[in-house]
Every structure is written in structure tokens, then in C-alpha cells.
Short mmCIF file of C-alpha atoms in Angstrom, two decimals:
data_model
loop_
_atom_site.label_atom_id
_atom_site.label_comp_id
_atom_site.label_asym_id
_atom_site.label_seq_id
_atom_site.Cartn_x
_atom_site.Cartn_y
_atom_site.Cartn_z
CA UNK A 1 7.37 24.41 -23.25
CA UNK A 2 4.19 22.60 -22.30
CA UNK A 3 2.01 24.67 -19.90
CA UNK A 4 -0.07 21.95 -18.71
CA UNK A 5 -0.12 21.74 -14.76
CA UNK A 6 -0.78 18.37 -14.64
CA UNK A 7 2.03 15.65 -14.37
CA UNK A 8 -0.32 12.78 -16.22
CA UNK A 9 -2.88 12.55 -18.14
CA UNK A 10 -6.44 12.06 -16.82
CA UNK A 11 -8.21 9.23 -18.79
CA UNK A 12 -11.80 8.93 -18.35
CA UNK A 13 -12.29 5.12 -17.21
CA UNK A 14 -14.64 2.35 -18.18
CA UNK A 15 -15.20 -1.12 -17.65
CA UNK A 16 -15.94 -2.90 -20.98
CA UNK A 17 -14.28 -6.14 -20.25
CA UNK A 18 -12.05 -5.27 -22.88
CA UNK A 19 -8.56 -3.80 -24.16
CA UNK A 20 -6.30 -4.44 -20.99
CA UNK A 21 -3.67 -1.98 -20.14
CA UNK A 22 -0.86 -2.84 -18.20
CA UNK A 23 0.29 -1.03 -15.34
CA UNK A 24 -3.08 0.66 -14.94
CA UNK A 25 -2.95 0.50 -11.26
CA UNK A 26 -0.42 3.50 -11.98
CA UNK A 27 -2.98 5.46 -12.54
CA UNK A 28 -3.86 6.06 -9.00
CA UNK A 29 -0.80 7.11 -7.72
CA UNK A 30 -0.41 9.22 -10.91
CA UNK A 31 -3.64 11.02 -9.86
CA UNK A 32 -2.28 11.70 -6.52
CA UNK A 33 0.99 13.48 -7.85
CA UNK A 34 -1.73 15.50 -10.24
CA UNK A 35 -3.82 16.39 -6.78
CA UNK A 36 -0.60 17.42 -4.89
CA UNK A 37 0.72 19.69 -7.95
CA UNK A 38 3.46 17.95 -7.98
CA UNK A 39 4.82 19.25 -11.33
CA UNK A 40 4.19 22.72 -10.22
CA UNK A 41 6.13 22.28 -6.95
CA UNK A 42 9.44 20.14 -9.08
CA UNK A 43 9.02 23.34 -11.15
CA UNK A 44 9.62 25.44 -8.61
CA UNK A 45 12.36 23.58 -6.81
CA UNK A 46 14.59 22.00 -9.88
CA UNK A 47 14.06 23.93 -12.86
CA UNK A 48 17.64 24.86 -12.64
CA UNK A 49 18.29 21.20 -13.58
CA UNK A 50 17.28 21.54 -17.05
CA UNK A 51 17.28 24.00 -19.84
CA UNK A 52 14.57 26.41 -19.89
CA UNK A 53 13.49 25.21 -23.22
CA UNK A 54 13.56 21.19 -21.88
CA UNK A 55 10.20 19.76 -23.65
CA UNK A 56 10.67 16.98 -20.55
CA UNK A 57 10.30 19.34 -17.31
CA UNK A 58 12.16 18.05 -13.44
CA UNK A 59 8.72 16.81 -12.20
CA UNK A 60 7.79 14.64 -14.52
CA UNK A 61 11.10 13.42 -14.57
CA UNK A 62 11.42 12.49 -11.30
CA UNK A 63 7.37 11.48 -11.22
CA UNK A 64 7.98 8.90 -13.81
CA UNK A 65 10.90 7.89 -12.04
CA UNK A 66 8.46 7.50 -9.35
CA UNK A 67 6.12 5.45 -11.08
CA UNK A 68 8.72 3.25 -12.35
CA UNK A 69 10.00 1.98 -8.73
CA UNK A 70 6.26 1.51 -7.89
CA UNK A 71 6.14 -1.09 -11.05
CA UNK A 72 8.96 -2.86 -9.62
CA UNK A 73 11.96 -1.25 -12.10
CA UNK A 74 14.75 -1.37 -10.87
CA UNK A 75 17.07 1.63 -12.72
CA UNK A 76 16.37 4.68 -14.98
CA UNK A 77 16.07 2.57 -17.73
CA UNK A 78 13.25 0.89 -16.33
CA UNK A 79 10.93 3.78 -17.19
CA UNK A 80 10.34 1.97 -21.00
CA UNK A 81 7.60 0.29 -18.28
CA UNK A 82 5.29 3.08 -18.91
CA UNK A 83 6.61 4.18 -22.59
CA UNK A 84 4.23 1.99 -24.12
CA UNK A 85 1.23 3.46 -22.97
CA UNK A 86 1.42 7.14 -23.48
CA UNK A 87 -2.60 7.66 -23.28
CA UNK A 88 -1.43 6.73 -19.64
CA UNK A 89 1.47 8.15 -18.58
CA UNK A 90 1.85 10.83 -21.08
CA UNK A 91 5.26 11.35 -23.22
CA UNK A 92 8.15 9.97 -20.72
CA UNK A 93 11.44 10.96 -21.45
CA UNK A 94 14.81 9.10 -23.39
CA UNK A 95 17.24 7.20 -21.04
CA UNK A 96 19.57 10.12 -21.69
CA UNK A 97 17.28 13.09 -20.84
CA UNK A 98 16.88 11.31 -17.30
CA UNK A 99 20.50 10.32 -17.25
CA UNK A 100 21.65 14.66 -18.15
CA UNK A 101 18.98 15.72 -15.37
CA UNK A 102 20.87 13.36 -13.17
CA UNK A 103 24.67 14.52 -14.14
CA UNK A 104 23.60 18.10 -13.01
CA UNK A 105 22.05 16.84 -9.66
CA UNK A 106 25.65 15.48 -9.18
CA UNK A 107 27.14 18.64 -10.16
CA UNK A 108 24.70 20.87 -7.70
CA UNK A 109 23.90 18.44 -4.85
CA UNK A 110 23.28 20.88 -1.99
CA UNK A 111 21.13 23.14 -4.57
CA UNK A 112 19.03 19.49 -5.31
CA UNK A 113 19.19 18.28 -1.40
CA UNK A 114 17.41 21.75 -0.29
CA UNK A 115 14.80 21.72 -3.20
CA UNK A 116 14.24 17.90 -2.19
CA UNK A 117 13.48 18.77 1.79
CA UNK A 118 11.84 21.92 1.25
CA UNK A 119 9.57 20.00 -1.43
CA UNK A 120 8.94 16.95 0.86
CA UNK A 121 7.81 18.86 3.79
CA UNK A 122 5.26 21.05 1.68
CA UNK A 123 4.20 17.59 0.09
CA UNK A 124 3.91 15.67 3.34
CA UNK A 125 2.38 18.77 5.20
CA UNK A 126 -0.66 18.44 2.23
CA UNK A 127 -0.96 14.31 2.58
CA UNK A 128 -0.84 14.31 6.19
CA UNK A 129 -3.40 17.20 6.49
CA UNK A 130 -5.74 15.08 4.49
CA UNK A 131 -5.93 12.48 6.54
CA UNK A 132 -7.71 14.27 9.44
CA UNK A 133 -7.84 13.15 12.54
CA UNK A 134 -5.66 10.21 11.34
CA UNK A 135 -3.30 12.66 10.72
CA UNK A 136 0.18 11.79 12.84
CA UNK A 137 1.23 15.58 13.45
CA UNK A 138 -1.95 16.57 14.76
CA UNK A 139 -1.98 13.36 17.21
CA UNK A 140 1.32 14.14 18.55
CA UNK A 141 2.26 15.82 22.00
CA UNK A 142 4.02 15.36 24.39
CA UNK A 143 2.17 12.57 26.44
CA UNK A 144 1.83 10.78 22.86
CA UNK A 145 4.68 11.68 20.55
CA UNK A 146 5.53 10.84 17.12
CA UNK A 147 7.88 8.23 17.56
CA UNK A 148 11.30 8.06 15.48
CA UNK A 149 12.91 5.03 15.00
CA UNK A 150 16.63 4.74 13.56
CA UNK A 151 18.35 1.74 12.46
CA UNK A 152 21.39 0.40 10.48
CA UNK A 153 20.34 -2.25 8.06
CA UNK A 154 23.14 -4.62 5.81
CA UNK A 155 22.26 -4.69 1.89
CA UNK A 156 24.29 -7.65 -0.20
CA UNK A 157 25.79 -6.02 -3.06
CA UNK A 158 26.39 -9.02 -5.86
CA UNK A 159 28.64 -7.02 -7.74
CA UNK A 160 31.43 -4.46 -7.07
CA UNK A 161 29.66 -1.06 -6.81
CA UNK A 162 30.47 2.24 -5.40
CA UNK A 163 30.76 2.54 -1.85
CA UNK A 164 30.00 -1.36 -1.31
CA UNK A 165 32.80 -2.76 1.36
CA UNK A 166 32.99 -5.71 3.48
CA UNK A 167 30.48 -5.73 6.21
CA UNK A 168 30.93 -6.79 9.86
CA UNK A 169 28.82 -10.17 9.57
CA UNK A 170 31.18 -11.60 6.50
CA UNK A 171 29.22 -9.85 3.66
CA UNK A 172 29.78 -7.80 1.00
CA UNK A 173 27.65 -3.94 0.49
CA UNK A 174 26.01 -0.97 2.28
CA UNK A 175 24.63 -0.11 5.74
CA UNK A 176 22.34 2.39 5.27
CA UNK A 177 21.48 4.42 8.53
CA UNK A 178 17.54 4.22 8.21
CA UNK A 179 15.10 6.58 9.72
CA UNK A 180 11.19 5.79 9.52
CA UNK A 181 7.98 7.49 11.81
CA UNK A 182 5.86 4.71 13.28
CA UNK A 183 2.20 6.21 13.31
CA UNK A 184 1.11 4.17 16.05
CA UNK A 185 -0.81 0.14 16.39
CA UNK A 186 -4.22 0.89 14.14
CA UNK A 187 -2.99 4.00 12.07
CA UNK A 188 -0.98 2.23 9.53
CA UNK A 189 2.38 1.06 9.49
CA UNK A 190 4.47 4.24 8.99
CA UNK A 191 7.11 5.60 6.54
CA UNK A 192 10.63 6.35 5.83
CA UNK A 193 11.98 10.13 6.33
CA UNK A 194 15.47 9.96 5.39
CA UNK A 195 17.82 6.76 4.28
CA UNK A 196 21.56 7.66 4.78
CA UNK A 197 24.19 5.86 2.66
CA UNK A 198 26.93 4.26 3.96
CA UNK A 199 29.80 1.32 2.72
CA UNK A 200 29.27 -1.31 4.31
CA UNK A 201 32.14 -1.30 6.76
CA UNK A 202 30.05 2.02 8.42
CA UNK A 203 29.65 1.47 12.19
CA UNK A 204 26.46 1.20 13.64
CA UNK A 205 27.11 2.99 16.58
CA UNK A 206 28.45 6.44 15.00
CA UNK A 207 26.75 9.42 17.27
CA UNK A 208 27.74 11.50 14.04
CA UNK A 209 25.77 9.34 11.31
CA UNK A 210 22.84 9.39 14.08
CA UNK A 211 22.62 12.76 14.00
CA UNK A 212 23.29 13.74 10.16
CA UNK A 213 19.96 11.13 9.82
CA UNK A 214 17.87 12.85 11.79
CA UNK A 215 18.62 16.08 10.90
CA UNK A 216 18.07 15.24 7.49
CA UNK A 217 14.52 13.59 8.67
CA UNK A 218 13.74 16.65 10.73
CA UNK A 219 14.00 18.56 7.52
CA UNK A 220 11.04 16.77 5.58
CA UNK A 221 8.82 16.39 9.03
CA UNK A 222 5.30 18.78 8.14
CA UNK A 223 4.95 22.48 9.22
CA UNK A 224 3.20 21.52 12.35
CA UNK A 225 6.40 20.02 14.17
CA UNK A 226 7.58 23.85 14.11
CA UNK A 227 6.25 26.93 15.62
CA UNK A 228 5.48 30.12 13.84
CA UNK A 229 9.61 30.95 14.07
CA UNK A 230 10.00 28.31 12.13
CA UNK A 231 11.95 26.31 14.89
CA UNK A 232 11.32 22.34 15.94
CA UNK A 233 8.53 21.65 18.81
CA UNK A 234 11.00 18.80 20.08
CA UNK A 235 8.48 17.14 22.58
CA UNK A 236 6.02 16.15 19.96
CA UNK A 237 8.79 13.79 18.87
CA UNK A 238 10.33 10.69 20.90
CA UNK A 239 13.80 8.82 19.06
CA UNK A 240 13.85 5.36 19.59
CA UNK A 241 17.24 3.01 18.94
CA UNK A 242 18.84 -0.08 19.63
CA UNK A 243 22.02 0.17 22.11
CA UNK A 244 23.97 1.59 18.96
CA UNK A 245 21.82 4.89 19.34
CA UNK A 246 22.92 5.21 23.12
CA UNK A 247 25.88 7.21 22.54
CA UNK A 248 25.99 10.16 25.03
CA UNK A 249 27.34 12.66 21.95
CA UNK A 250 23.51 11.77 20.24
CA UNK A 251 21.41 11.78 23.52
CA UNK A 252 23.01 14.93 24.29
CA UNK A 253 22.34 16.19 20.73
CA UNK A 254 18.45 15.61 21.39
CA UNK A 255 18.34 16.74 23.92
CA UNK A 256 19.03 20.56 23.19
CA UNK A 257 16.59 19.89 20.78
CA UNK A 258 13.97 19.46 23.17
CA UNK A 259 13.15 16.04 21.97
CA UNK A 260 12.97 12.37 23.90
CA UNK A 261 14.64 9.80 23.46
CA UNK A 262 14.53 5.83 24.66
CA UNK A 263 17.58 3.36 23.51
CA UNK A 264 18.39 0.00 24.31
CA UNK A 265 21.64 0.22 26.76
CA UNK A 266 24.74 -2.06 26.78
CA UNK A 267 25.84 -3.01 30.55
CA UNK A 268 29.44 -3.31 30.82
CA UNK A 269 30.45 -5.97 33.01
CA UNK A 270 30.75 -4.19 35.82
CA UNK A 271 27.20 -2.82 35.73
CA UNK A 272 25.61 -6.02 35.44
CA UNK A 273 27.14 -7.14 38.61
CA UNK A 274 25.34 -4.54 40.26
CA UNK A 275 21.68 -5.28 38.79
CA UNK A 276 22.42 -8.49 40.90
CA UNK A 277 22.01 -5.70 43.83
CA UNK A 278 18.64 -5.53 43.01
CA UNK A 279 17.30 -8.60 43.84
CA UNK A 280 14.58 -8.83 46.35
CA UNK A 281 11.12 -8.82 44.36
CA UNK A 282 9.84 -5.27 46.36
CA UNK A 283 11.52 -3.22 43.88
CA UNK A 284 10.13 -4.52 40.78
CA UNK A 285 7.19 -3.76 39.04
CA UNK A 286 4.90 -5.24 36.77
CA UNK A 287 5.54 -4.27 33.15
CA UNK A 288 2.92 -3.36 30.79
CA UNK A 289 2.66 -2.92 26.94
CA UNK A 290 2.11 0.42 25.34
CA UNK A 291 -1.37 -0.11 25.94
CA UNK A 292 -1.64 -0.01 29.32
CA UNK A 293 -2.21 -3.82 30.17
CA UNK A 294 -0.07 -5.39 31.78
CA UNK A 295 2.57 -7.97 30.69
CA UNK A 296 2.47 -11.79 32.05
CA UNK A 297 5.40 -12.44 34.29
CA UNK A 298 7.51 -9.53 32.98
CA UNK A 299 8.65 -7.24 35.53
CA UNK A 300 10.92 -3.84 35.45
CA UNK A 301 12.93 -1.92 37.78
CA UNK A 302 13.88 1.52 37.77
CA UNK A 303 17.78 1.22 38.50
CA UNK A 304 18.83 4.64 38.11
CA UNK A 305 19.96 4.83 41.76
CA UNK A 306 21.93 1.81 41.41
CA UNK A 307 23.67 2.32 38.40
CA UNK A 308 24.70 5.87 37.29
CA UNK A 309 25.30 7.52 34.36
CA UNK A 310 27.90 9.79 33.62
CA UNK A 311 27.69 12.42 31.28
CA UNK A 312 24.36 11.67 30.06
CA UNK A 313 21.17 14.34 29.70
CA UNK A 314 20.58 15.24 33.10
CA UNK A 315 17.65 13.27 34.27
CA UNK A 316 18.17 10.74 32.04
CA UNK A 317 16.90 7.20 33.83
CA UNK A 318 18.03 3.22 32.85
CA UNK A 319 15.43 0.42 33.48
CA UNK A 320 15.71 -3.36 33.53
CA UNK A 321 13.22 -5.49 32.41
CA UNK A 322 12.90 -9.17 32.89
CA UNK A 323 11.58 -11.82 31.17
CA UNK A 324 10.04 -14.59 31.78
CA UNK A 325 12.07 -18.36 30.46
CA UNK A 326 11.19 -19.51 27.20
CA UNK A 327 11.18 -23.25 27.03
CA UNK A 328 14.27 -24.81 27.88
CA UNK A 329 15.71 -22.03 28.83
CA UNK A 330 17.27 -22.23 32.70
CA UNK A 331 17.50 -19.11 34.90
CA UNK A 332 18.77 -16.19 35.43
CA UNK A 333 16.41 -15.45 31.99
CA UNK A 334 16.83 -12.75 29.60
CA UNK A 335 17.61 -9.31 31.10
CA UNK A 336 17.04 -5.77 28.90
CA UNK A 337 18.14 -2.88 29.48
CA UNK A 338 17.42 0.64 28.61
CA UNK A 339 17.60 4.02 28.82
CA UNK A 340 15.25 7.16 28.59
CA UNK A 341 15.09 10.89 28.87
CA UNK A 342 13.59 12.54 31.83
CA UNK A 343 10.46 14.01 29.38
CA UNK A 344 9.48 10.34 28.09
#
């Protein structure tokens, strides 16, 4: 077995001006996987994947893997992108090696889905901790919280494939349950945690599928989200959804985790009768943007008092906001509504 701890080779470089290589931009993010021991961690986690005698070890299986989604392939196959350059990328293994390591991820999938999260939180502990004082976990409290965001998203499926169904807008595929952590305006645009798979006839609104995704995202958040018991600091964390993440069963869920939440919230009928209750200007406030500054002709009200919600976190409050026409447009103009818990 080859004892080498790193997953690639490290080429000295040089510019001559001559002898391109494609896919040399690879390189970088091939040196990052060799700073994070990434082959000694894959070791660690998956060696039960493969034989013990396997020249082709679990993390540069799944680094090459890596590589090859970052060149634009598309399936396993696609890693013949970086079998022409072994100075490079180092021997990469056959279409069936990869397609064996996969069969027994199929056949173990709990045993792979723990050695994944356990793997990504050590990982993303190390990347985020370089960063500094950029880094997102250290930032977070609860004034200024690492913010969640969850969404269902539709993806066309062109052919008949597993799990793709008829979707509610006439199409054909998946709806993926998507969770991503927004770093914040001027620290970069973020990154996914945890993509749930779903047919495409999934609902969007499904307080269960909310919850299995953000469990499964809790479990790859870095060490410092949890105390020294090993259990989740909730109000370093805020959830944000559209109206299909308002469910009481989900609020309620974060709740006992300590964490806060704000959702967009669907008024029945009934309810928006009542905002018309609220009408005289007194009670409304200027809004302002997550900055501070305040938002031109945009005003919110907090109507908890008026309209109350049952079965909800205790303390939980709704707020209207309203906005201004947009040409063409004749009054009453757009209302939004939503709701937050008591800690946001």
C-alpha cells in the first residue's frame, strides 16, 4: 500500500512560456486537500470501503472525484480529465475501482453518512480557523448570528432517472431541500451544508424534510457551534425561510434547540382583513436594511397584538412590512409578512 500522506503530487512550478498543461489550475485546490490531510482523514473515516490491500485508497478516490466536478465533469467517468497528466494528479483510479468503492457506500450508507459529517466538521473546523478574524464561527453570537438559509429548488431531469417525478410547476425532476450559511455582505458569499434529495413531487412545505436538512447541516457546522459537552450553542445560529419554513412542527423544533428563526408568513384570508385594522400611520415604523439605514418609504408594523398565533414558540412575533408602488402599480401596494422568534 502506498504510505505517502499526501493526496497529490507536489510539482515544483516554473514559468518558461512553454509545455502547457491542462487543468493546471487543479493544482491549487489539490494543494489545499494536501494542507488539510485530507487522505489521512478519508483514511481514517472510509477505509472500510475498500480492501486493505486497495493500491487506490478512499481519499484519493473521493479527492479526484473532487477535482473532477471542479473541471466541470459531470459523472465518475469524467475523472479520465486528470488521467492524462499523472505528474499532476498522480495515478487516478479505473472507472470500476470508483464504481466498487461506490457499490459498498450503497451497501453501508449510515457507516459512509457518519464518516462524511464527522470528516466535514473536522475539515471545515481547520478552513474556517484559517481564515481569522474572517472566520464565520468566531463572528457569530447572538446579536450577530450565523444565518441559515433553507430552500427547495426544481432541477429538470431530461431523461427518466431515479427519483425524478412530475413537479408542481409542469416539469419533470427533483426538489432538493437546500441548506447554505450566508457569511454576511463583505465576507464572501457563503456555502452549502447539506443538499437533501427529493422527487420532484416533494412538498416544499414539509416541517419533516426541514428538519432532517438541518440536522444533517448541524452535523458538519465546526467545533465552535458546540460547547465542551459536545452539545449545539443554538443562539449563534438564526434559520431563515420562505413561508414554506413557517410550519409550527419546525419553529417548534428550533426552538428547543435554542436557535432563531425568521420565515416569511402566509396570511389566511381572515388575517389579512385584520392588518386593515392597522391603519392609521402612528403605528408604523420606518424600516431599515440590515445595516442600520433606513429604507425609503418602506415602513413595518409589529402586529403581534393584532393577529395571534396559536401554537407557535412562545414569544414568537409577526411583522408587516410595506412597500412602496413600483411604477404602474395602484394601491394598496405590496404587503410582506413575517414571522420571528422572541431571541432574533
Amino acid at each position: 500500500m502506498n504510505q505517502s500522506t499526501l493526496t497529490y503530487p507536489a510539482p515544483r512550478t516554473e514559468l518558461t512560456g512553454q509545455q502547457l498543461i491542462s487543468h493546471a489550475g487543479l493544482s491549487i485546490l489539490g494543494g489545499l486537500l494536501n494542507a488539510l490531510d485530507f487522505r489521512a482523514l478519508c483514511e481514517d473515516r472510509f477505509s472500510q470501503f475498500v480492501p486493505t490491500t486497495a493500491t487506490h485508497r478512499p481519499g484519493k478516490i473521493l479527492a479526484d472525484l473532487t477535482l473532477m466536478l471542479a473541471a466541470g465533469g459531470e459523472q465518475a467517468c469524467d475523472v479520465d480529465l486528470l488521467r492524462t497528466n499523472p505528474g499532476l494528479f498522480g495515478p487516478v483510479a479505473s472507472e470500476a475501482t470508483v464504481s466498487r468503492f461506490m457499490h459498498r457506500i450503497k451497501d453501508m450508507p449510515d457507516a459512509f453518512t457518519h464518516g462524511y459529517q464527522t470528516m466535514s466538521r473536522t475539515l471545515r473546523t481547520k478552513l474556517w480557523a484559517a481564515a481569522g478574524p474572517r472566520n464565520p464561527a468566531k463572528r457569530a453570537s447572538k446579536r450577530t448570528p450565523l444565518i441559515l438559509d433553507i430552500d427547495a429548488t426544481l432541477i429538470q431531469a431530461h431523461s427518466d432517472k431515479q427519483g425524478a417525478t412530475g413537479t408542481y410547476k409542469g416539469g419533470y425532476g427533483f426538489a432538493p431541500l437546500i441548506v447554505t450559511a450566508d457569511y454576511g455582505t463583505g465576507n464572501g458569499t457563503g456555502e452549502t451544508l447539506e443538499i437533501l434529495l427529493r422527487p420532484g413531487n416533494k412538498g416544499a412545505n414539509s416541517a419533516k424534510d426541514h428538519i432532517e436538512a438541518l440536522s444533517q447541516a448541524l452535523a458538519v457546522l465546526p467545533d465552535d457551534f458546540y460547547d465542551t459537552d459536545g452539545v449545539l450553542v443554538g443562539e449563534k445560529l438564526l434559520v431563515r425561510t420562505d413561508s414554506a419554513g413557517a410550519s409550527r412542527e419546525f419553529l417548534n423544533h428550533l426552538d428547543s434547540l435554542g436557535i432563531q428563526f425568521s420565515t416569511s408568513y402566509s396570511l389566511p384570508v381572515v388575517k389579512e382583513r385584520q392588518i386593515q385594522w392597522i391603519s392609521e400611520k402612528k403605528y408604523w415604523e420606518p424600516a431599515i436594511d440590515q445595516h442600520g439605514k433606513p429604507l425609503r418609504d418602506v415602513w413595518v408594523v409589529d402586529a403581534t397584538a393584532v393577529m395571534k398565533l396559536k401554537d407557535y414558540p412562545p414569544g414568537t412575533r409577526i411583522y408587516v412590512r410595506q412597500n412602496p408602488c413600483i411604477p404602474g402599480q395602484r394601491p394598496p401596494c405590496s404587503t410582506r409578512t413575517g414571522i420571528g422568534s422572541p431571541r432574533s
